[in-house]
mmCIF file of C-alpha atoms in Angstrom:
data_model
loop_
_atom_site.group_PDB
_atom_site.id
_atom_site.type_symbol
_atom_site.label_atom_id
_atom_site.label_comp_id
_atom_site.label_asym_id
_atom_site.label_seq_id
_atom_site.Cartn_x
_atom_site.Cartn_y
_atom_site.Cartn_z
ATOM 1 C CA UNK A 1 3.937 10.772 -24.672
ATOM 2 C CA UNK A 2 0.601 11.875 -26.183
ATOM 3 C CA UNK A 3 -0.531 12.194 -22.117
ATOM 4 C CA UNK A 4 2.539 14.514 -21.461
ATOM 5 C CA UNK A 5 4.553 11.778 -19.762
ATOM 6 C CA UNK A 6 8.063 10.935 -20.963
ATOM 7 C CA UNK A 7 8.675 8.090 -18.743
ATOM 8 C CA UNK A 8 6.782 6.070 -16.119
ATOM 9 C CA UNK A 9 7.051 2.282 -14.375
ATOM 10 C CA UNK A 10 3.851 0.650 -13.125
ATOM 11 C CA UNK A 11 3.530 -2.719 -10.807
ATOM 12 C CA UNK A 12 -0.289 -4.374 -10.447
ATOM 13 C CA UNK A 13 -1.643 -3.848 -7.088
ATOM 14 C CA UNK A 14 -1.064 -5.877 -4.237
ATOM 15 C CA UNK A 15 -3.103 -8.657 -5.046
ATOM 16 C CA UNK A 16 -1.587 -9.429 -8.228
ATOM 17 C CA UNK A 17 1.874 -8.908 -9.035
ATOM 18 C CA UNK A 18 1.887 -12.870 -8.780
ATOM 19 C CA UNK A 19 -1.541 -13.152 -11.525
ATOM 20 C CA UNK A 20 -1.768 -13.913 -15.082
ATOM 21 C CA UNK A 21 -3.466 -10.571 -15.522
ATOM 22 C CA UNK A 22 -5.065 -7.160 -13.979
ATOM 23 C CA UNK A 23 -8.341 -9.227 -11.948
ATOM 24 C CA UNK A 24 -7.335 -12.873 -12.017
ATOM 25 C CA UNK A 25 -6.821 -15.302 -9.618
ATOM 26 C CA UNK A 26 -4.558 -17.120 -11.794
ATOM 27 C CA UNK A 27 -1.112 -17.850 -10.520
ATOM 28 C CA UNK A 28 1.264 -16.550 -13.211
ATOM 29 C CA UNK A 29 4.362 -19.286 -14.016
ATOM 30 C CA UNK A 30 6.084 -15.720 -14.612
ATOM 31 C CA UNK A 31 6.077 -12.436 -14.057
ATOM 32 C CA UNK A 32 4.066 -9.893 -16.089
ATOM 33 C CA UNK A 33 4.817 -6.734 -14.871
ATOM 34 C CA UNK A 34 7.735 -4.721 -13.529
ATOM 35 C CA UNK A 35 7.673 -5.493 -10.244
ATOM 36 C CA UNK A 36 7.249 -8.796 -10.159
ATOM 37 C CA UNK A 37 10.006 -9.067 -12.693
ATOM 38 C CA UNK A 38 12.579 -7.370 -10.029
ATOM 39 C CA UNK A 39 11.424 -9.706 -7.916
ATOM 40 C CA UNK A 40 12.634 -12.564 -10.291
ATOM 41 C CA UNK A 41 16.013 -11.134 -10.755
ATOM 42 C CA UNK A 42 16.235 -10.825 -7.454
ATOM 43 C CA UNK A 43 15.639 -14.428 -6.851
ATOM 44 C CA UNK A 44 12.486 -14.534 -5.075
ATOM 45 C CA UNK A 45 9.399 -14.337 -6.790
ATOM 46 C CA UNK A 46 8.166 -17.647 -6.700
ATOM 47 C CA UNK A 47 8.987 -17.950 -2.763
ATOM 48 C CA UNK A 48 6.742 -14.448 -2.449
ATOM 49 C CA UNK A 49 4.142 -15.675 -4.881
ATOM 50 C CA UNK A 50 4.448 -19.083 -3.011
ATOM 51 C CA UNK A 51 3.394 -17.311 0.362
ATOM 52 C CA UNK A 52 0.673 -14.216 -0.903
ATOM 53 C CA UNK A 53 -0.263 -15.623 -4.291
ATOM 54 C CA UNK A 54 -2.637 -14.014 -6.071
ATOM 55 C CA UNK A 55 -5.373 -12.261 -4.476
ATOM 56 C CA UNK A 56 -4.078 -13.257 -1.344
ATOM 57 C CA UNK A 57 -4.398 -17.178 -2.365
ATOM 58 C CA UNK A 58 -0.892 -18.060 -0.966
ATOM 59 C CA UNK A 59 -0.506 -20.574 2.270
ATOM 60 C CA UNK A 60 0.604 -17.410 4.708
ATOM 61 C CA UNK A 61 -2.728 -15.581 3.862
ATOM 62 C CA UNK A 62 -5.615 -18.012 2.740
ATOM 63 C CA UNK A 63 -6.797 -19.409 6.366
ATOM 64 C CA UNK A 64 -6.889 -15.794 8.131
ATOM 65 C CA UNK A 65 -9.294 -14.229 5.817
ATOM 66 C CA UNK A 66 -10.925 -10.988 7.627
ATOM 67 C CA UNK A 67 -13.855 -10.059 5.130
ATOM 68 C CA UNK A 68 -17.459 -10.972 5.362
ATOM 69 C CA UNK A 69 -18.169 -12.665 2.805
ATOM 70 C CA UNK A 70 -16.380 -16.352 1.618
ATOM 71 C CA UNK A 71 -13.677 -16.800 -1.163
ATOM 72 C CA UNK A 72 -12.795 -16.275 -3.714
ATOM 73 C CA UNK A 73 -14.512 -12.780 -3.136
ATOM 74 C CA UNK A 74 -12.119 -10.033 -4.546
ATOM 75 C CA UNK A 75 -10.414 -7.376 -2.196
ATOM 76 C CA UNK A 76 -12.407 -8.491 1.079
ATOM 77 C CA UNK A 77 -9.358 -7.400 3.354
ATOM 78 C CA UNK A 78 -6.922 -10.353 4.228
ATOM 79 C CA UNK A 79 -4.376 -10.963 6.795
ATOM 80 C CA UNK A 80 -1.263 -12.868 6.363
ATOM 81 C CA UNK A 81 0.757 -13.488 9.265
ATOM 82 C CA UNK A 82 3.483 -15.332 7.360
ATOM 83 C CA UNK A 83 6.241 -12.563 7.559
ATOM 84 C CA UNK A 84 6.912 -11.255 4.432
ATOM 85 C CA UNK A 85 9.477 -13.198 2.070
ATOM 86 C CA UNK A 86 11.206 -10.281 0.780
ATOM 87 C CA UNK A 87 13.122 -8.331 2.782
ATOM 88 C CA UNK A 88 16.357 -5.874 2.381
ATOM 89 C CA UNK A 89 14.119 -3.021 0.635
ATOM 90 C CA UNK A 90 12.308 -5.472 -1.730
ATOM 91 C CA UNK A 91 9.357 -4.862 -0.684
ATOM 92 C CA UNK A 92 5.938 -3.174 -3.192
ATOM 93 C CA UNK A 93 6.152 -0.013 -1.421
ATOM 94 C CA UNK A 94 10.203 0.334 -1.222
ATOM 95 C CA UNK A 95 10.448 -0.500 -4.684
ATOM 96 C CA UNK A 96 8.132 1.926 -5.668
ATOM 97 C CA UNK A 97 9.879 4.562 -3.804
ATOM 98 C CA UNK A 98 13.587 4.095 -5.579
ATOM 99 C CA UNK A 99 11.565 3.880 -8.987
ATOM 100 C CA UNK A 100 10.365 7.180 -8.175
ATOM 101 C CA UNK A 101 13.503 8.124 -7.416
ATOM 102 C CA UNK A 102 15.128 6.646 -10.654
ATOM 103 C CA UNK A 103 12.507 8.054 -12.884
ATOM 104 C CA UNK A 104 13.450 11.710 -11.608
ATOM 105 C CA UNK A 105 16.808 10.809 -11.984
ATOM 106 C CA UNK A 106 16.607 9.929 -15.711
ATOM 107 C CA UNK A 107 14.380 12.675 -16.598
ATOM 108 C CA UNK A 108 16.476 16.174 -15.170
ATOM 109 C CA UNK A 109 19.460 13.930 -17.201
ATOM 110 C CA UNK A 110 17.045 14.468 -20.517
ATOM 111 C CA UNK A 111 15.923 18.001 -19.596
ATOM 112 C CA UNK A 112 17.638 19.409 -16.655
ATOM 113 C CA UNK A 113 16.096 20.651 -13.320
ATOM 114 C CA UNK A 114 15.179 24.015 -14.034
ATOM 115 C CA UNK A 115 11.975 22.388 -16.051
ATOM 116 C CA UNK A 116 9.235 22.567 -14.482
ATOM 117 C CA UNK A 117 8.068 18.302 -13.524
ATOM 118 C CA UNK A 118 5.306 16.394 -12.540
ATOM 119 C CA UNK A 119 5.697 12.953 -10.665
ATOM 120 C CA UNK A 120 2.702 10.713 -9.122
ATOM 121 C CA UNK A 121 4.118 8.514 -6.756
ATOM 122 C CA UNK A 122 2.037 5.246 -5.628
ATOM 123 C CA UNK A 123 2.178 3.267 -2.701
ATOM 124 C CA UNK A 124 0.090 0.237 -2.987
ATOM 125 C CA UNK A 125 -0.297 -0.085 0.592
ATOM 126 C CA UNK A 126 -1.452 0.177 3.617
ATOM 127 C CA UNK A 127 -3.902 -1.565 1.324
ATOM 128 C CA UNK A 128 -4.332 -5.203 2.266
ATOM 129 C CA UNK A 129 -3.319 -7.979 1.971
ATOM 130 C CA UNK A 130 -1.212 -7.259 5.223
ATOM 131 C CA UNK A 131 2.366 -7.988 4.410
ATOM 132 C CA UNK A 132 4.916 -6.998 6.807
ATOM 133 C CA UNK A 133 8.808 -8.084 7.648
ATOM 134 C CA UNK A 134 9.805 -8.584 11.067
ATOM 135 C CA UNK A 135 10.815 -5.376 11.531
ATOM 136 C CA UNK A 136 7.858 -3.760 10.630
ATOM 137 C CA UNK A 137 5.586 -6.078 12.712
ATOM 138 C CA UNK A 138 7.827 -4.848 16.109
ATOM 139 C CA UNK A 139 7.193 -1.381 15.661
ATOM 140 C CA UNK A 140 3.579 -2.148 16.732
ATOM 141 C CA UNK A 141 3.326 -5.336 18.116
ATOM 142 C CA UNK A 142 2.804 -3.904 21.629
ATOM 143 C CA UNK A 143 0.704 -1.324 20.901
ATOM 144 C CA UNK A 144 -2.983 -0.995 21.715
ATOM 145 C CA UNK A 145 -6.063 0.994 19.302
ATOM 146 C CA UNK A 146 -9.484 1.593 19.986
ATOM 147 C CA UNK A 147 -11.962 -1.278 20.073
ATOM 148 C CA UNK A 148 -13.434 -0.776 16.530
ATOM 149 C CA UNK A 149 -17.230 -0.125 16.346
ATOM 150 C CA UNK A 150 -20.233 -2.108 15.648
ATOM 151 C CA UNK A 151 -18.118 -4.874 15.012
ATOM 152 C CA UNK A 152 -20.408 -8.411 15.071
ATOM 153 C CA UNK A 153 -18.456 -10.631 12.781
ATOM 154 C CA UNK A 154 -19.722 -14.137 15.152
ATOM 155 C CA UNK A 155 -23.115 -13.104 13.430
ATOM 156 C CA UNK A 156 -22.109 -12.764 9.688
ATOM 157 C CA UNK A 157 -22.983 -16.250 8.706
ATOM 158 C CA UNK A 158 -21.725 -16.383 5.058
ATOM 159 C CA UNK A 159 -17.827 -16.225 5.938
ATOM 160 C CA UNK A 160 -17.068 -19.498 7.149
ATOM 161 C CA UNK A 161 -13.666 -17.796 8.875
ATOM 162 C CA UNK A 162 -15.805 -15.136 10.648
ATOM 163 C CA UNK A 163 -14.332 -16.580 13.666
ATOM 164 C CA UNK A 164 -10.814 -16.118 12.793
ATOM 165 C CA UNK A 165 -11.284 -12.056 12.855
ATOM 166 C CA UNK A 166 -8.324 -10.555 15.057
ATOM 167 C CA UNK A 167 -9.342 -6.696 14.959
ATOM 168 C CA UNK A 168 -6.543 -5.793 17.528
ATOM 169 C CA UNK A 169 -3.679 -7.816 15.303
ATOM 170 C CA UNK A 170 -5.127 -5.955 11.727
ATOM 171 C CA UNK A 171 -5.215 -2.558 13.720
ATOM 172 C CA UNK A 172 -1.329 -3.220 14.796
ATOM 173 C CA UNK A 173 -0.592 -4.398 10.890
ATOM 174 C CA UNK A 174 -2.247 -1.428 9.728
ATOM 175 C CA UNK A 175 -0.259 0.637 11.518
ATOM 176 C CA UNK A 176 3.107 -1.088 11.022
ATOM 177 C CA UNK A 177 2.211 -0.575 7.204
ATOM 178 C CA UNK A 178 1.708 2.968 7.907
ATOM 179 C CA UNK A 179 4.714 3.652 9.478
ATOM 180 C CA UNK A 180 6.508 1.626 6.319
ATOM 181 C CA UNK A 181 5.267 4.576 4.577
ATOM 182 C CA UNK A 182 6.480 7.475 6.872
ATOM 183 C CA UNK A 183 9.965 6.064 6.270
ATOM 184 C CA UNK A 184 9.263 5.898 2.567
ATOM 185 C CA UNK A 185 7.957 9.422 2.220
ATOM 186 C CA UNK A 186 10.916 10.736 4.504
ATOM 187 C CA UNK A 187 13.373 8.979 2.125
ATOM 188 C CA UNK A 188 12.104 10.680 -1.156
ATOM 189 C CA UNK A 189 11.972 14.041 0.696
ATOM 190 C CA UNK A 190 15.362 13.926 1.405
ATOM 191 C CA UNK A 191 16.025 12.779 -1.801
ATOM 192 C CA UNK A 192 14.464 15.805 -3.192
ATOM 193 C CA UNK A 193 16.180 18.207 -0.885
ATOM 194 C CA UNK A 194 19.792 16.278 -1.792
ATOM 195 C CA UNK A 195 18.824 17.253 -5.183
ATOM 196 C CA UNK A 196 18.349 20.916 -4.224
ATOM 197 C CA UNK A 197 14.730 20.749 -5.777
ATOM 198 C CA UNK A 198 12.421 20.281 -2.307
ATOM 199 C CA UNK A 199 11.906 24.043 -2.064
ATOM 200 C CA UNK A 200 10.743 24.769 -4.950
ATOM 201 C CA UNK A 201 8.019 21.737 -5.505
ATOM 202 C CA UNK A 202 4.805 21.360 -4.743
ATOM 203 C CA UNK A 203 3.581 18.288 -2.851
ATOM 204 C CA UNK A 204 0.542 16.795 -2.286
ATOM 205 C CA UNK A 205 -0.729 13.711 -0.582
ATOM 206 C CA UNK A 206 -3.707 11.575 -0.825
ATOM 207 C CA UNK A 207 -5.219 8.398 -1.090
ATOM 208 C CA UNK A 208 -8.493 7.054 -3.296
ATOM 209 C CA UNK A 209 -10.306 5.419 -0.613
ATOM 210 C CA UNK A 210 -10.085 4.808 3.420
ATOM 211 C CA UNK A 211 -10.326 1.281 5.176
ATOM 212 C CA UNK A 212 -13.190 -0.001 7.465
ATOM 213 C CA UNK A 213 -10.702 -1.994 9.491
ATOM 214 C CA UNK A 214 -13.008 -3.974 11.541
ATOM 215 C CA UNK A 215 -15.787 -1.507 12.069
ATOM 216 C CA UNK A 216 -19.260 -1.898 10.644
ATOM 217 C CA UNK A 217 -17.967 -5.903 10.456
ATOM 218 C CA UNK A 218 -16.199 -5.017 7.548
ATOM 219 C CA UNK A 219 -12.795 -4.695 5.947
ATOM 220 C CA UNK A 220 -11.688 -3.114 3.269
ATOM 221 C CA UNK A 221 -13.467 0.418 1.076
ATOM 222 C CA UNK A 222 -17.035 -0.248 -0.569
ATOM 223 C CA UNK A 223 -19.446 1.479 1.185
ATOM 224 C CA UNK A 224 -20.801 4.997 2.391
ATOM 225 C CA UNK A 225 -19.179 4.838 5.693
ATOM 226 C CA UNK A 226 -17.020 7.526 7.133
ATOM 227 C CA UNK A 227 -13.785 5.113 7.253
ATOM 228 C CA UNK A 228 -14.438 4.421 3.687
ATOM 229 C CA UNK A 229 -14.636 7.673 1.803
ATOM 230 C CA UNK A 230 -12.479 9.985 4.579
ATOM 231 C CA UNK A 231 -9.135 10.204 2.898
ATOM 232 C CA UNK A 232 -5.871 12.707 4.091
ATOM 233 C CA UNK A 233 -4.571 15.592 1.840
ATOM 234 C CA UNK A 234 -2.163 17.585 2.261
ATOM 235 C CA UNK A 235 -0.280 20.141 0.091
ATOM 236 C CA UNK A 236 2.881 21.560 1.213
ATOM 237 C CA UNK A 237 5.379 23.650 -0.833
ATOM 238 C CA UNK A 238 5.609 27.684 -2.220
ATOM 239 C CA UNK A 239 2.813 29.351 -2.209
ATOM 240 C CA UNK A 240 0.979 27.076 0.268
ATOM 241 C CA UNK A 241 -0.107 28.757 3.613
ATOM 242 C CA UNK A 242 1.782 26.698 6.574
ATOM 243 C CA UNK A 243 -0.171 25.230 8.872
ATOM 244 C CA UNK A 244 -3.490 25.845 7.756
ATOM 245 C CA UNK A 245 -6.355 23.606 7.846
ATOM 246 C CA UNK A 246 -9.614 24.138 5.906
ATOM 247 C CA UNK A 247 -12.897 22.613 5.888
ATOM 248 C CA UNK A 248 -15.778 22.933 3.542
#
């Protein structure tokens, strides 16, 4: 409250709704944040945390690691081809979306619409490790990307799994994750317009950091590269010129 904030939910990322803590490795015997506890009501933590585990330690992610360097390296970009476990809107990103949506919900029942709000919405992904349903991995399991560039992973002699580097299956999981999110977005849009509030707010959208996604022979953010540090933002709502793009 001393921030400004009257209410707020927060999961761990990716890697470790399924850890003791924020940066361990540690399988937790339960959950110790909000996510991970819907998860357990839900009946299905330990069957996710079974499969992703922390830091992408599960058995559906730990023998298709993409990074270049070995384990137990932190956030070196992993695959998991085991379909996710948690389906029927369960998933990080979905439940992040209806607490959003809950939050906003309890807060104009405290202090009405016409005050002015903030909200910062999170989506942990497209941020590995890839996890995707069935459905999701359809949407772009056909579809083709450019070859990534200055990509020489057969030569990077410190990842013992350099050979197990699929750049065209991580492009398509990428994507799929991506288009996760468009749905997500679209859904609290409309849920801002069905609350009659969508005209009159101001959006933006970002991200802290890009994703090297096979080029350079690297995954994941830490470096100078382009695909690192070149993040979207947009800004949409009154006031904003439409359709205007400006560069520095």
């Amino acid at each position: 409250s001393e921030l400004g904030f009257d209410m707020f939910v927060r999961s761990m990322d990716k890697y470790e709704f399924c850890a003791t803590s924020f940066g361990s490795t540690m399988q937790a015997s339960t959950p110790v944040e909000q996510y991970g506890a819907s998860l357990l009501n839900s009946g299905v933590w330990e069957k996710q945390c079974a499969a992703y585990g922390p830091y992408a330690s599960g058995f559906g992610c730990n023998s298709t690691q993409v990074c270049d360097a070995p384990p137990p390296t932190l956030e070196c970009g992993y695959r998991c081809p085991v379909l996710n476990q948690v389906d029927n809107g369960m998933n990080i990103d979905q439940w992040a979306e209806r607490q959003a949506e809950e939050l906003l919900t309890g807060h104009w029942a405290l202090n009405g619409k016409e005050q002015p709000w903030f909200l910062q919405l999170g989506f942990p992904s497209p941020h590995p490790p890839f996890i995707l349903t069935a459905a999701e991995h359809a949407r772009t399991a056909n579809k083709n990307f450019p070859t990534p560039v200055d990509v020489h992973f057969e030569n990077v002699t410190n990842n013992p799994l350099r050979f197990n580097v699929d750049l065209l299956e991580t492009q398509r999981e990428y994507a799929a994750l991506l288009e996760m999110l468009d749905d997500q977005l679209e859904r609290f849009l409309t849920f801002l317009k069905g609350n009659g509030v969508y005209e009159e707010t101001v959006i933006i959208i970002t991200s802290d950091h890009g994703e090297h996604l096979g080029d350079h022979t690297a995954y994941g953010k830490s470096s100078a590269w382009e695909e690192a540090n070149h993040v979207p933002l947009v800004v949409t709502g009154p006031g904003i010129r439409m359709q205007t793009l400006d560069r520095p």
